[in-house]
Short mmCIF file of C-alpha atoms in Angstrom, two decimals:
data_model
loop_
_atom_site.label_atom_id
_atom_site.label_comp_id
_atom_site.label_asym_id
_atom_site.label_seq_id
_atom_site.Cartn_x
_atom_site.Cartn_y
_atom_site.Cartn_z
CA UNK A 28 0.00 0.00 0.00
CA UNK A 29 1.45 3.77 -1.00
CA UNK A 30 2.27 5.79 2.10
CA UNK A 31 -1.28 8.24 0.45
CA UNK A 32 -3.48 4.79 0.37
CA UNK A 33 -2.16 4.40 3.58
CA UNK A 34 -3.19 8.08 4.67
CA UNK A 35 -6.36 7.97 3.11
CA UNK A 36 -7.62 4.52 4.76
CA UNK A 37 -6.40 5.63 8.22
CA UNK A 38 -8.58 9.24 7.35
CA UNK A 39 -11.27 6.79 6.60
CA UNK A 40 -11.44 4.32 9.78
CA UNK A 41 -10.81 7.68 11.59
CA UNK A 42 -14.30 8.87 10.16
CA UNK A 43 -16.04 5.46 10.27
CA UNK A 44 -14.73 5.73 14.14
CA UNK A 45 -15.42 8.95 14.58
CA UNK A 46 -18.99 8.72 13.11
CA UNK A 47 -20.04 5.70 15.56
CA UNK A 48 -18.68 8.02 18.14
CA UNK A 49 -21.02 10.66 17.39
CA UNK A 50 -24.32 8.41 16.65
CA UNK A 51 -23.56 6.90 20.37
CA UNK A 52 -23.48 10.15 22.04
CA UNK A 53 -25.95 11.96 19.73
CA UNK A 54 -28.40 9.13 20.50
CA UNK A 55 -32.22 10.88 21.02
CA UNK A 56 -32.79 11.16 24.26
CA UNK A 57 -35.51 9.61 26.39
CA UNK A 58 -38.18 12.51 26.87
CA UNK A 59 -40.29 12.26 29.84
CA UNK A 60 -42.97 14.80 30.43
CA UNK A 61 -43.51 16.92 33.72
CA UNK A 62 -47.27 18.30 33.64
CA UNK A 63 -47.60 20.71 36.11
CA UNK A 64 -48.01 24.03 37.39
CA UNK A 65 -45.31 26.64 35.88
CA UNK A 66 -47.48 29.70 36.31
CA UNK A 67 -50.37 30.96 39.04
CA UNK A 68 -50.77 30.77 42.54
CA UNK A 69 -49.03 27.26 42.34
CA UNK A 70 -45.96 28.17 40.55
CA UNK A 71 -43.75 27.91 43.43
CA UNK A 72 -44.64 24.21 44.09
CA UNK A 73 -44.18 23.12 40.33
CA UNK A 74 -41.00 24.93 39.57
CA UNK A 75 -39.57 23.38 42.45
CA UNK A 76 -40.65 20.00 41.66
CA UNK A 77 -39.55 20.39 37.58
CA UNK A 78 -36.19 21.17 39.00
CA UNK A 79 -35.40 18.26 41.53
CA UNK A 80 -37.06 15.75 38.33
CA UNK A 81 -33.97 17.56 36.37
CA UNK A 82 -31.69 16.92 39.32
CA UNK A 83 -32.48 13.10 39.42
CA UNK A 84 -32.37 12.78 35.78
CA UNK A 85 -29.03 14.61 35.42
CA UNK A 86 -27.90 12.30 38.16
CA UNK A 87 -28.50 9.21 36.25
CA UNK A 88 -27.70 10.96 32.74
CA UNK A 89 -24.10 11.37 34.67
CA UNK A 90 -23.73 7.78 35.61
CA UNK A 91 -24.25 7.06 31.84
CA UNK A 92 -27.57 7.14 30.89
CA UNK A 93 -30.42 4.44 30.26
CA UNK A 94 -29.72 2.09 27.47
CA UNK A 95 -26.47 4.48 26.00
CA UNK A 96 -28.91 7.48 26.06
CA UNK A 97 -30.12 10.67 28.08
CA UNK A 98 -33.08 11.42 30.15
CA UNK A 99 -34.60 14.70 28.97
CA UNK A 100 -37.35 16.18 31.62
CA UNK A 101 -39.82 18.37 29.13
CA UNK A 102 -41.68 20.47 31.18
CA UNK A 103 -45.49 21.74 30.42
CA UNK A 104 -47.54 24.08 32.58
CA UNK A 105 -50.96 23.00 33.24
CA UNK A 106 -51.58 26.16 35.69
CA UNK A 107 -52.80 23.40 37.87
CA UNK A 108 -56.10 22.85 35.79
CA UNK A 109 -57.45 20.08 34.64
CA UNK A 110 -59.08 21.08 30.97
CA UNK A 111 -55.85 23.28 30.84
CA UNK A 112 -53.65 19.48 31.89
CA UNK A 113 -55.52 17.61 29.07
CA UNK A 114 -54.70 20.03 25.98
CA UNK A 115 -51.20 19.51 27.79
CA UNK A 116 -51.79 15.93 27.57
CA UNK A 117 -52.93 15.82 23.89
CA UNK A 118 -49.31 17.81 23.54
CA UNK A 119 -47.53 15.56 24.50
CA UNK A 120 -48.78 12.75 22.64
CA UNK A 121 -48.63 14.90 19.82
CA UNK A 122 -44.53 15.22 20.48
CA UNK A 123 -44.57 11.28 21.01
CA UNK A 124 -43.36 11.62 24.28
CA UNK A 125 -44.41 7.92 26.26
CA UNK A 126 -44.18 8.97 29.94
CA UNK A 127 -45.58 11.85 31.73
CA UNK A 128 -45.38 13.17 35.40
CA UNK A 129 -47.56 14.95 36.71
CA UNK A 130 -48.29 15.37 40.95
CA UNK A 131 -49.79 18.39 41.90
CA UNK A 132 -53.77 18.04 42.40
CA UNK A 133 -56.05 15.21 42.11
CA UNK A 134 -57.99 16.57 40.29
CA UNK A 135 -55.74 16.85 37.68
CA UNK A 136 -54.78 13.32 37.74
CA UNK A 137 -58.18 12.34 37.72
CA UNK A 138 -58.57 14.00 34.19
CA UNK A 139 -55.34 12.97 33.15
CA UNK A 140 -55.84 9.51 34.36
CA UNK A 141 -58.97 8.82 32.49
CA UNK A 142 -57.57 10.60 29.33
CA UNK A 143 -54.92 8.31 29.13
CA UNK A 144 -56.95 4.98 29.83
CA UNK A 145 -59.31 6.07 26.57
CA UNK A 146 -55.96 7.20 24.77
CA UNK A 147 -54.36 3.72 25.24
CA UNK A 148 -57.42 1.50 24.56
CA UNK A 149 -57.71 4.00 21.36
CA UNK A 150 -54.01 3.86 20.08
CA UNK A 151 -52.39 0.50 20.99
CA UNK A 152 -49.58 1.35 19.27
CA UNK A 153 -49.24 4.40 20.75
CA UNK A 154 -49.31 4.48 24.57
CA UNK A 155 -48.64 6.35 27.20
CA UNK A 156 -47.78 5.84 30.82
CA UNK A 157 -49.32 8.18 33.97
CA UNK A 158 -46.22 7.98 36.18
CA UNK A 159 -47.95 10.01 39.70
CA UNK A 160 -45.56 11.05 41.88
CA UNK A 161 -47.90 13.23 44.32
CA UNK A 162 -50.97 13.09 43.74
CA UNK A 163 -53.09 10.92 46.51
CA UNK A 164 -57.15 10.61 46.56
CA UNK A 165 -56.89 7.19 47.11
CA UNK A 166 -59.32 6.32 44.70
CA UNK A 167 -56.59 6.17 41.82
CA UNK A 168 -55.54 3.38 42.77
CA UNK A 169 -58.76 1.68 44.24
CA UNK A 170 -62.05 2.36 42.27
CA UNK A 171 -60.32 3.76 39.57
CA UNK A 172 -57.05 2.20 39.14
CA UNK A 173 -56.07 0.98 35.81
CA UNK A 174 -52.71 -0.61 34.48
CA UNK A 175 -51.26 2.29 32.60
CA UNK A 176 -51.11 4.81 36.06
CA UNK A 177 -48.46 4.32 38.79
CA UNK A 178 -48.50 5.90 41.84
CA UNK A 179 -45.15 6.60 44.07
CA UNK A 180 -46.10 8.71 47.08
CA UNK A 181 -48.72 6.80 49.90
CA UNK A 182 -52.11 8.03 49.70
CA UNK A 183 -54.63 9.84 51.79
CA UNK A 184 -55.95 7.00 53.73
CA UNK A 185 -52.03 5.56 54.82
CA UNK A 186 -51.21 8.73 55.38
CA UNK A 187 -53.85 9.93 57.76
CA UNK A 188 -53.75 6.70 59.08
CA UNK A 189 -50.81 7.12 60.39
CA UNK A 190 -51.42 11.20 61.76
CA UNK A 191 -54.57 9.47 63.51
CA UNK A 192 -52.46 7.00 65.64
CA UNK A 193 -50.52 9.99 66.70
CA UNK A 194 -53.68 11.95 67.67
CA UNK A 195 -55.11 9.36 69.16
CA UNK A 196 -52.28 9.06 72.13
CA UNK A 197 -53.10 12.93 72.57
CA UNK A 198 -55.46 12.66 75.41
CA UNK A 199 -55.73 16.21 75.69
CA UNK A 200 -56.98 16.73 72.66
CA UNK A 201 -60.74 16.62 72.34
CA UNK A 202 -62.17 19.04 69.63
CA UNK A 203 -60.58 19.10 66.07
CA UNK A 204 -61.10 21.30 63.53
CA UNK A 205 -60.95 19.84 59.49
CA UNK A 206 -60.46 22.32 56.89
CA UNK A 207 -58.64 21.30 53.52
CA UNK A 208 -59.00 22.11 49.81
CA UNK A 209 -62.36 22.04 47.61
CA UNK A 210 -61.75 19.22 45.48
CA UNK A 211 -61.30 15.31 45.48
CA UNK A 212 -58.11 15.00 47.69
CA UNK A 213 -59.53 17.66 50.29
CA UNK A 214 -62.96 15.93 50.32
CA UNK A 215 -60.68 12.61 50.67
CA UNK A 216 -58.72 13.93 53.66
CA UNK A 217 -61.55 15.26 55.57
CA UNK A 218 -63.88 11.96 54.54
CA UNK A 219 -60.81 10.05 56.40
CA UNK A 220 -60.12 12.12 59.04
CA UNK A 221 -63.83 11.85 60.32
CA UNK A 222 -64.12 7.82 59.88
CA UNK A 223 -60.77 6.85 61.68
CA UNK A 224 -61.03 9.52 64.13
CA UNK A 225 -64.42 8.01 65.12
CA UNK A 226 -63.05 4.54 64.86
CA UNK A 227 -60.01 5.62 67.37
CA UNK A 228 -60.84 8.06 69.26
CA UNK A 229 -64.99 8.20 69.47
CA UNK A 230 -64.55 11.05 72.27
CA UNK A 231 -63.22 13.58 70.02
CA UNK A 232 -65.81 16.00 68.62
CA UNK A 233 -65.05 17.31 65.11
CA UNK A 234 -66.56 20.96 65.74
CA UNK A 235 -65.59 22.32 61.98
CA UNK A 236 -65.03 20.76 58.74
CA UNK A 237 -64.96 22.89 56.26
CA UNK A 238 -63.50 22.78 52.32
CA UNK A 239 -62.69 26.55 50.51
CA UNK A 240 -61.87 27.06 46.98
CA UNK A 241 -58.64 25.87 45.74
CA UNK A 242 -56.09 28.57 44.99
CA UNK A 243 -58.45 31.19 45.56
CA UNK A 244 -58.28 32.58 49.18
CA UNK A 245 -55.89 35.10 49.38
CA UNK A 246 -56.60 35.76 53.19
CA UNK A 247 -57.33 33.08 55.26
CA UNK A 248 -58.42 35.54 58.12
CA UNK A 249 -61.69 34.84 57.81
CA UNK A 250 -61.41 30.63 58.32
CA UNK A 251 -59.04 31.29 61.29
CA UNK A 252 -61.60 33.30 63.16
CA UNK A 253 -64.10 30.06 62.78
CA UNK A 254 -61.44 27.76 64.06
CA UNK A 255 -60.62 29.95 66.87
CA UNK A 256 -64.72 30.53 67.74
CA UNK A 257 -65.45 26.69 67.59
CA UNK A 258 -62.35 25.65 70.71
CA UNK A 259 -60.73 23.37 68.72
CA UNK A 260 -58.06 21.81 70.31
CA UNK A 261 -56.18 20.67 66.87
CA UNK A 262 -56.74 21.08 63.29
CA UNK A 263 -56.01 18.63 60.34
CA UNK A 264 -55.14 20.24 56.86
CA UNK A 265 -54.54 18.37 53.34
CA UNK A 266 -53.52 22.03 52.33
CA UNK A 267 -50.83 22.32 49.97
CA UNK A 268 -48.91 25.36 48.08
CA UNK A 269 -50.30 28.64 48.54
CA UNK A 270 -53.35 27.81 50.70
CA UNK A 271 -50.93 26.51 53.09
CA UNK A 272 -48.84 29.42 53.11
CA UNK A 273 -51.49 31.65 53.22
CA UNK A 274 -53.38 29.56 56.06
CA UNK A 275 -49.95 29.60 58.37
CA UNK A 276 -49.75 33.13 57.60
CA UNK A 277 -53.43 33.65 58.94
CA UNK A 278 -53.20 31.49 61.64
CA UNK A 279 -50.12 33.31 62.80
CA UNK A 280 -51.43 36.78 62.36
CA UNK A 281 -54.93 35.35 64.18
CA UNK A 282 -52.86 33.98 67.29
CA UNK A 283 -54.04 30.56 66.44
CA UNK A 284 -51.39 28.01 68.58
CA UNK A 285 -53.55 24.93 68.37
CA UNK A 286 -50.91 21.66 67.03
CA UNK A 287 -52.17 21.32 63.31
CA UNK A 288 -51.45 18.44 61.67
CA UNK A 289 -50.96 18.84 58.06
CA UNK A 290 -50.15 16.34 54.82
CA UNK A 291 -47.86 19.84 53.38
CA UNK A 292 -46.83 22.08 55.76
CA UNK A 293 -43.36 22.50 54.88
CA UNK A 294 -40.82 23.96 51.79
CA UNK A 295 -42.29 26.30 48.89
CA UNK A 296 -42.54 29.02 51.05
CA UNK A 297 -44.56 27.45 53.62
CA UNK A 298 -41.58 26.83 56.78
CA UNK A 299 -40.65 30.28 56.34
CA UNK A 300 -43.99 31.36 56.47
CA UNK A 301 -44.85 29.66 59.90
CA UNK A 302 -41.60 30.31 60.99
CA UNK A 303 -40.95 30.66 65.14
CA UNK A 304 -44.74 30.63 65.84
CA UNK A 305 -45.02 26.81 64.53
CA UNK A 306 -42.09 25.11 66.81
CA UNK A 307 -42.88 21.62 68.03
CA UNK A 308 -46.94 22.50 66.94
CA UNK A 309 -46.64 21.86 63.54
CA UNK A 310 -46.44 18.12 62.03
CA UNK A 311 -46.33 16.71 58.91
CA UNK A 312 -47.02 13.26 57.72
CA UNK A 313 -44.85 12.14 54.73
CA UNK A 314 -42.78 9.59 52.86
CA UNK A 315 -39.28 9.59 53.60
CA UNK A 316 -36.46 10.53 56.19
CA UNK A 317 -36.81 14.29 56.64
CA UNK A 318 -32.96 14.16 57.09
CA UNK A 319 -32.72 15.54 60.78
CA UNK A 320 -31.80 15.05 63.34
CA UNK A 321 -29.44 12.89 61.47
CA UNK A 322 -30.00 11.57 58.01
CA UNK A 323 -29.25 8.49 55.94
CA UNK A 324 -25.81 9.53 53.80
CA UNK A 325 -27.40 8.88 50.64
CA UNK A 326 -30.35 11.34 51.59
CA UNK A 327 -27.46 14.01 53.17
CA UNK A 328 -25.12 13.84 49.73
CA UNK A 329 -28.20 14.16 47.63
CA UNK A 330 -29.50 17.35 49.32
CA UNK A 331 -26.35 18.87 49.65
CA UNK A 332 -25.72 18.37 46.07
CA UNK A 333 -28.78 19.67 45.21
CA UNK A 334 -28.40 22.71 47.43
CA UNK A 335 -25.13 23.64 45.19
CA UNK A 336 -27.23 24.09 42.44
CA UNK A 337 -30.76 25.16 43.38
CA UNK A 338 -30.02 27.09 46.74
CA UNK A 339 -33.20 28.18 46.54
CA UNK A 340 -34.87 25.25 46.52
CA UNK A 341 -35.22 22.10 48.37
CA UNK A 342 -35.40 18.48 48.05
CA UNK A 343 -39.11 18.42 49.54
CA UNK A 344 -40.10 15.32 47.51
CA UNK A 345 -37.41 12.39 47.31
CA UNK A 346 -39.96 10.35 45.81
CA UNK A 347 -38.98 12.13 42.78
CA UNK A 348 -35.68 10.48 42.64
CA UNK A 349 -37.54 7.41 43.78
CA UNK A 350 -40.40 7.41 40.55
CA UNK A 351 -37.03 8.79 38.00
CA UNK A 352 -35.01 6.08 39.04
CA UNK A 353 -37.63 3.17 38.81
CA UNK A 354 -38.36 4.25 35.48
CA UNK A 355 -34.90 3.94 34.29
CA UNK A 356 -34.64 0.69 36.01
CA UNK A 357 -37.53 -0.53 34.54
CA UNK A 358 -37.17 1.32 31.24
CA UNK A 359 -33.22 -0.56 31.38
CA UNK A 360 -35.04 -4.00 32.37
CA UNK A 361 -37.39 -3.93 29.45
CA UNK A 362 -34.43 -2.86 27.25
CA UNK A 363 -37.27 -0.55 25.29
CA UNK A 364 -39.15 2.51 25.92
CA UNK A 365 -42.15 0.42 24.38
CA UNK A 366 -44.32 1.56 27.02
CA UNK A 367 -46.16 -1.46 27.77
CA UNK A 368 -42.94 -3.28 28.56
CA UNK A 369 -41.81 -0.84 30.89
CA UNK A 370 -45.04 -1.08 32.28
CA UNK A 371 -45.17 -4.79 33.29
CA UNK A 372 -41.28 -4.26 33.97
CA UNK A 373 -42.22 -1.49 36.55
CA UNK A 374 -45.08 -3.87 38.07
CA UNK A 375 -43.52 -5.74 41.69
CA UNK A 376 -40.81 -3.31 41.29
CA UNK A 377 -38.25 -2.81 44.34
CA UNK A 378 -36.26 -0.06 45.30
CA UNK A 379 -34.27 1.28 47.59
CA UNK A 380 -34.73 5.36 48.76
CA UNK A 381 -32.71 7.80 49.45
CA UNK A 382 -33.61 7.47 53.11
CA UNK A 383 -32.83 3.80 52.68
CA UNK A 384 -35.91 2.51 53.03
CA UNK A 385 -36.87 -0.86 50.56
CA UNK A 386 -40.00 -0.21 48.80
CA UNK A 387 -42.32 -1.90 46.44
CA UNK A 388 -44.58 -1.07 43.49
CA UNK A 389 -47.90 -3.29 44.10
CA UNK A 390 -48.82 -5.42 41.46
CA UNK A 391 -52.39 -5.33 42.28
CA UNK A 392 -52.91 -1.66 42.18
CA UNK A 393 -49.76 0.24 41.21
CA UNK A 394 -49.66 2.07 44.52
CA UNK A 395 -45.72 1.97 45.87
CA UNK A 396 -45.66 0.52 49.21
CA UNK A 397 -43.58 2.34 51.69
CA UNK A 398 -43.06 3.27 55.25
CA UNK A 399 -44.73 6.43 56.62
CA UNK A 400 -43.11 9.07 58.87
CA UNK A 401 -44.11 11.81 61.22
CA UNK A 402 -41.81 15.25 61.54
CA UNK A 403 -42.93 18.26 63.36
CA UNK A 404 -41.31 21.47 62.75
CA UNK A 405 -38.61 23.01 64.81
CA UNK A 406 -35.31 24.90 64.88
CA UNK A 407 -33.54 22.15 66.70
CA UNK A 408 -30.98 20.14 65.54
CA UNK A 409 -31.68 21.05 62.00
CA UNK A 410 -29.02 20.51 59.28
CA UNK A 411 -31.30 20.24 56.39
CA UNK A 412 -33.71 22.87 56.58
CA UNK A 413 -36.72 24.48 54.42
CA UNK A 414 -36.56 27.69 52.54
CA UNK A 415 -33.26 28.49 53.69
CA UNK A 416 -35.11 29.45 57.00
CA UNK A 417 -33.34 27.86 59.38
CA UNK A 418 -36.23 25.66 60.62
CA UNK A 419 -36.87 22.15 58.86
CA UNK A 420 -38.75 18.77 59.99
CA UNK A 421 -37.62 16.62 62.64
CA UNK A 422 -38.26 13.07 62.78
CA UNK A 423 -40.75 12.06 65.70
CA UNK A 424 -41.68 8.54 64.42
CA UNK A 425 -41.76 5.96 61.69
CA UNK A 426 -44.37 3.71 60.51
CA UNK A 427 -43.27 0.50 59.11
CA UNK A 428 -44.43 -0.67 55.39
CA UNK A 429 -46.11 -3.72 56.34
CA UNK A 430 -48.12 -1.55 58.74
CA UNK A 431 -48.73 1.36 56.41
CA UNK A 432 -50.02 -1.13 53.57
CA UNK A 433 -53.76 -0.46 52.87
CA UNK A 434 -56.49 -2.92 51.32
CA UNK A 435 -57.26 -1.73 47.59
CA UNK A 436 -60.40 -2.44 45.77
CA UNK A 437 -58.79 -2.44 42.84
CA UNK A 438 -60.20 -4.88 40.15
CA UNK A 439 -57.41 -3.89 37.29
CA UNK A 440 -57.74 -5.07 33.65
CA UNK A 441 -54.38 -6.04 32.28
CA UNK A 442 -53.66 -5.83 28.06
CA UNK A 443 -54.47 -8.71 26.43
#
């Protein structure tokens, strides 16, 4: 071979080379959609939850990726309505995007829930999965479950559950006041809180119970007074985003210093907002570790990562890491995006938190199966705290999985 034939094939494996190169690391990504609100009174909650999905997806895009290619979060603001969710919806599908988050309200997952049940029955060649990461009447996955939604936070019913057992060792406590959100998940909280309560503790008298419009009170003044009027020793809130903040604020400014136990009384706003006046009276019912006194190191290294990046926000939802990553485990176990092999991959699922705890996505209804814990709010001993405030959520007790597990009624139809 001439020394230019030479040249010339060594220019050419070079390119060939070179040209693999690129196609591997030019390789479309895997889009996953993130329906929620961008803009209105719930902005706050959905920015911060589009930017801890990028967080766990750039985590795993840095470890290499699922199946040699990205994970792209594409966000879409549904301003936290549900006609506004489903032309979001109809988006996505259009952009043949297969897997879509969405959290923020039930009633919103409701509509996007059934959408995508007609969608897939429609378009079997076409499908989509509902990957819920927050959004808890606990009829999603009972009386209207179905095998193309997935839920990864505990619903109402485990969750209040578990704030019941705590108010039931409160002897003190014998008048509670229920206020919460007008829609499906506030009706579900308040429809629970009255049934266990009564099943527990029969001598507690619930002297209010009362739903206001979602997103729409700008002074909670008004609903404070009532609370104060009726005695109530306690009050139990579902509220979430700005009706919490605006509630704390209220309460506050009312001299309200009852212990309220809450399902979202912390982050976005919110522990700033109660601030000094909500010390050891404030608890929250949740999902993972709150990371103080002392947290798991996983849990500690992936806050204080995050915290580098988005010092303004927080890591209020590590089941957001938890639904990310058992997607790309169960998009990597499939070996395919085809959507109804992730699905069944995804079914009997376990995983391991941040917090270190081993959960488990239930075959029978798609609800993840986890332990539940109780925090209250406090200045003490906190490493990891909320809106750069200086107060965060202690942990005051953990419920086990096998206790938190609930019955389902679920009766799902599986693809043929």
């Amino acid at each position: 071979m001439s020394r230019a034939k030479s040249v010339l094939s060594g220019i050419l494996v070079l390119a060939v080379v070179g040209g693999l190169a690129s196609g591997a690391m030019s390789a479309d990504p895997i889009r996953v959609a993130y329906v929620d609100p961008l803009s209105g009174p719930f902005a706050a909650t959905g920015e911060n939850g589009l930017k801890q999905f990028r967080f766990a997806a750039d985590q795993i895009n840095r470890a290499g990726g699922v199946l040699g290619r990205q994970i792209e979060i594409v966000p879409f603001d549904n301003k936290v309505s549900p006609q506004e969710s489903l032309i979001q919806l109809k988006k996505v599908i259009g952009d043949g995007i297969p897997f879509v988050f969405q959290g923020n309200s039930s009633g919103v997952a409701h509509a996007i829930s059934d959408a995508v049940l007609k969608h897939n029955e429609r378009n079997p060649g076409s499908r989509v999965l509902y990957l819920n990461y927050s959004a808890v009447d606990p009829a999603l996955t009972n009386e209207k479950c179905h095998y193309w939604h997935f839920r990864f936070d505990a619903h109402a019913d485990m969750k209040m559950a578990a704030l019941t057992d705590v108010i039931k060792a409160k002897t003190k406590i014998k008048k509670i006041y229920v206020i919460g959100q007008d829609y499906s998940f506030g009706k579900a909280v308040a429809e629970a809180a009255v049934s266990m309560l009564k099943a527990k503790r029969p001598d507690i008298q619930i002297v209010g119970n009362e739903l206001h419009p979602i997103g729409k009170v700008l002074d909670f003044s008004p609903y404070v007074q009532k609370i104060l009027a009726s005695g109530a020793d306690a009050v139990i809130t579902g509220n979430w985003g700005a009706d919490m903040v605006n509630l704390a604020k209220a309460a506050n400014d009312g001299g309200l210093k009852v212990p309220f136990y809450t399902y979202y009384a912390a982050s976005d706003g919110v522990t700033a907002a109660i601030g000094a006046a909500g010390i050891d009276r404030i608890r929250l019912v949740h999902e993972t570790n709150p990371g103080n006194p002392s947290a798991p190191k996983a849990l500690g290294d992936y806050i204080t990562g995050y915290k580098k990046v988005n010092h303004e926000g927080d890591v209020n939802q590590p089941r957001i890491n938890t639904g990310v990553n058992m997607l790309a485990l169960a998009i990597k176990k499939a070996g395919t995006v085809d959507v109804d092999k992730v699905a069944a991959a995804l079914e009997g699922m376990e995983w391991t938190t941040l917090g270190g705890d081993q959960v488990v996505m239930r075959r029978e209804d798609h609800q993840l199966q986890m332990p539940i814990y109780i925090s209250v709010h406090t200045n003490k001993g906190i490493t990891y705290d909320f809106d750069n405030s200086g107060f965060g959520l202690s942990l005051e007790s953990k419920i086990d999985r096998a206790k938190a597990t609930q019955p389902t009624t679920c009766k799902m139809a599986r693809p043929g």
